[in-house]
Amino acid sequence: MSKTMTKVWLMGVMLLTGTGCSDPAAPSGPVYIDVASSFSRNDRGVAEVPFAVGNKGSASVRVDRCGSSLSVGVERREGGSWQSYKPAFCITSVPMDPVPLEAAARREQLTHVQESGMYRLVLSTESGSVASSTFTVR
């Protein structure tokens, strides 16, 4: 099985078994995710959620990607636990191999949320998952 096929298969297994919804601890390394604390949905019912992923360390750290963007998932707080809302899913026709996030680097991205609730962003790194602080969508 190719490296790409293996990663897609593993992502599918994680989604089906719920391990993709684990509860990442507070950032244990230099990678962080900055996001505002609340967002409102526009007249189409969609909240635009800008965020930044950064590396406060002195060395590069490998992080998951999907094409030219970092592969960041969205989790929603439901019934006292975090559930996958928008998984860090990537189609197989774009590069998915981890890329280095250089020391002191900061990358800005945007995601969308369509339902009210409490959320967080999650990114896999070479040393484990990193979660943002929580944010609400009204």
Tab-separated table of C-alpha atoms in Angstrom:
chain	number	residue	atom	x	y	z
A	1	MET	CA	0.000	0.000	0.000
A	2	SER	CA	1.392	3.427	-0.902
A	3	LYS	CA	2.211	6.012	1.768
A	4	THR	CA	-0.696	8.188	0.596
A	5	MET	CA	-3.155	5.288	0.617
A	6	THR	CA	-1.975	4.270	4.087
A	7	LYS	CA	-2.564	7.755	5.481
A	8	VAL	CA	-6.056	7.969	3.953
A	9	TRP	CA	-6.872	4.510	5.333
A	10	LEU	CA	-5.604	5.443	8.820
A	11	MET	CA	-7.609	8.679	8.779
A	12	GLY	CA	-10.732	6.684	7.917
A	13	VAL	CA	-10.079	4.221	10.750
A	14	MET	CA	-9.575	7.102	13.183
A	15	LEU	CA	-12.881	8.660	12.151
A	16	LEU	CA	-14.770	5.370	12.462
A	17	THR	CA	-13.281	4.384	15.816
A	18	GLY	CA	-13.473	7.840	17.365
A	19	THR	CA	-9.749	8.091	18.056
A	20	GLY	CA	-9.676	11.155	15.859
A	21	CYS	CA	-11.798	12.822	18.542
A	22	SER	CA	-9.299	12.368	21.325
A	23	ASP	CA	-8.798	15.111	23.846
A	24	PRO	CA	-5.420	16.679	23.058
A	25	ALA	CA	-3.750	18.132	26.094
A	26	ALA	CA	-2.653	21.720	26.288
A	27	PRO	CA	0.151	22.304	23.820
A	28	SER	CA	3.107	20.258	25.006
A	29	GLY	CA	5.505	21.702	22.484
A	30	PRO	CA	6.265	24.845	20.596
A	31	VAL	CA	3.341	24.673	18.129
A	32	TYR	CA	0.238	26.700	18.981
A	33	ILE	CA	-3.072	27.664	17.380
A	34	ASP	CA	-4.405	31.200	17.904
A	35	VAL	CA	-8.122	31.791	17.427
A	36	ALA	CA	-10.551	34.449	18.710
A	37	SER	CA	-13.014	33.470	21.444
A	38	SER	CA	-16.268	33.948	19.509
A	39	PHE	CA	-17.729	34.335	16.047
A	40	SER	CA	-21.133	35.156	14.598
A	41	ARG	CA	-22.698	33.476	11.607
A	42	ASN	CA	-23.344	35.655	8.579
A	43	ASP	CA	-26.672	35.993	6.719
A	44	ARG	CA	-25.952	32.653	4.983
A	45	GLY	CA	-25.595	30.956	8.390
A	46	VAL	CA	-21.817	30.481	8.170
A	47	ALA	CA	-19.162	31.733	10.579
A	48	GLU	CA	-15.790	32.511	9.039
A	49	VAL	CA	-13.139	31.487	11.568
A	50	PRO	CA	-9.671	32.890	10.877
A	51	PHE	CA	-6.842	31.361	12.884
A	52	ALA	CA	-3.058	31.181	12.944
A	53	VAL	CA	-0.707	28.279	13.573
A	54	GLY	CA	2.683	29.226	14.910
A	55	ASN	CA	5.940	27.793	16.194
A	56	LYS	CA	7.328	29.558	19.264
A	57	GLY	CA	10.287	27.183	19.435
A	58	SER	CA	13.852	27.486	18.202
A	59	ALA	CA	13.672	24.518	15.799
A	60	SER	CA	11.300	23.509	13.004
A	61	VAL	CA	8.460	21.095	13.794
A	62	ARG	CA	6.766	18.826	11.253
A	63	VAL	CA	2.989	19.353	11.015
A	64	ASP	CA	0.264	17.729	8.922
A	65	ARG	CA	-0.810	19.416	5.727
A	66	CYS	CA	-3.329	19.119	2.937
A	67	GLY	CA	-1.917	20.603	-0.232
A	68	SER	CA	-0.687	24.119	0.467
A	69	SER	CA	-2.650	24.457	3.739
A	70	LEU	CA	-2.069	22.955	7.151
A	71	SER	CA	-4.443	20.086	7.913
A	72	VAL	CA	-6.434	21.508	10.835
A	73	GLY	CA	-9.595	19.810	12.068
A	74	VAL	CA	-12.547	21.317	13.939
A	75	GLU	CA	-14.042	19.615	17.002
A	76	ARG	CA	-17.350	20.467	18.670
A	77	ARG	CA	-18.143	20.098	22.361
A	78	GLU	CA	-21.167	17.803	22.727
A	79	GLY	CA	-22.396	15.966	25.799
A	80	GLY	CA	-19.262	16.699	27.800
A	81	SER	CA	-16.766	15.466	25.206
A	82	TRP	CA	-15.130	16.641	21.999
A	83	GLN	CA	-16.590	15.248	18.779
A	84	SER	CA	-15.239	15.586	15.268
A	85	TYR	CA	-17.192	18.321	13.487
A	86	LYS	CA	-14.999	18.944	10.470
A	87	PRO	CA	-12.197	16.370	10.351
A	88	ALA	CA	-8.760	17.163	9.008
A	89	PHE	CA	-9.647	15.273	5.834
A	90	CYS	CA	-7.650	15.547	2.650
A	91	ILE	CA	-8.285	14.229	-0.849
A	92	THR	CA	-5.606	11.904	-2.178
A	93	SER	CA	-4.692	14.005	-5.197
A	94	VAL	CA	-2.865	16.668	-3.160
A	95	PRO	CA	0.316	16.337	-1.089
A	96	MET	CA	-0.366	15.187	2.482
A	97	ASP	CA	3.097	14.529	3.808
A	98	PRO	CA	4.001	16.508	6.940
A	99	VAL	CA	5.863	19.764	6.329
A	100	PRO	CA	8.215	21.702	8.577
A	101	LEU	CA	6.849	24.706	10.413
A	102	GLU	CA	10.019	26.727	10.856
A	103	ALA	CA	11.065	28.275	14.160
A	104	ALA	CA	9.206	31.538	14.826
A	105	ALA	CA	6.969	30.917	11.776
A	106	ARG	CA	3.270	31.789	11.774
A	107	ARG	CA	0.737	30.711	9.132
A	108	GLU	CA	-2.748	32.170	8.846
A	109	GLN	CA	-5.722	30.203	7.550
A	110	LEU	CA	-9.511	30.268	7.530
A	111	THR	CA	-12.143	27.637	8.253
A	112	HIS	CA	-15.939	27.764	8.309
A	113	VAL	CA	-18.495	26.616	10.884
A	114	GLN	CA	-22.225	26.392	10.169
A	115	GLU	CA	-23.736	25.593	13.566
A	116	SER	CA	-23.878	27.376	16.899
A	117	GLY	CA	-21.835	25.785	19.662
A	118	MET	CA	-18.464	25.499	21.364
A	119	TYR	CA	-15.507	24.468	19.221
A	120	ARG	CA	-11.748	24.063	19.076
A	121	LEU	CA	-9.197	23.521	16.316
A	122	VAL	CA	-6.827	20.535	16.306
A	123	LEU	CA	-3.562	19.951	14.415
A	124	SER	CA	-1.328	16.863	14.412
A	125	THR	CA	2.407	17.437	14.812
A	126	GLU	CA	5.388	15.122	14.991
A	127	SER	CA	5.114	15.157	18.795
A	128	GLY	CA	1.330	14.778	19.120
A	129	SER	CA	-1.844	16.772	18.672
A	130	VAL	CA	-2.215	20.440	19.545
A	131	ALA	CA	-5.583	22.037	20.311
A	132	SER	CA	-6.571	25.686	20.242
A	133	SER	CA	-8.421	27.379	23.047
A	134	THR	CA	-12.174	26.979	22.769
A	135	PHE	CA	-14.339	29.383	20.812
A	136	THR	CA	-18.068	29.807	20.395
A	137	VAL	CA	-20.156	30.315	17.301
A	138	ARG	CA	-23.438	32.164	17.723
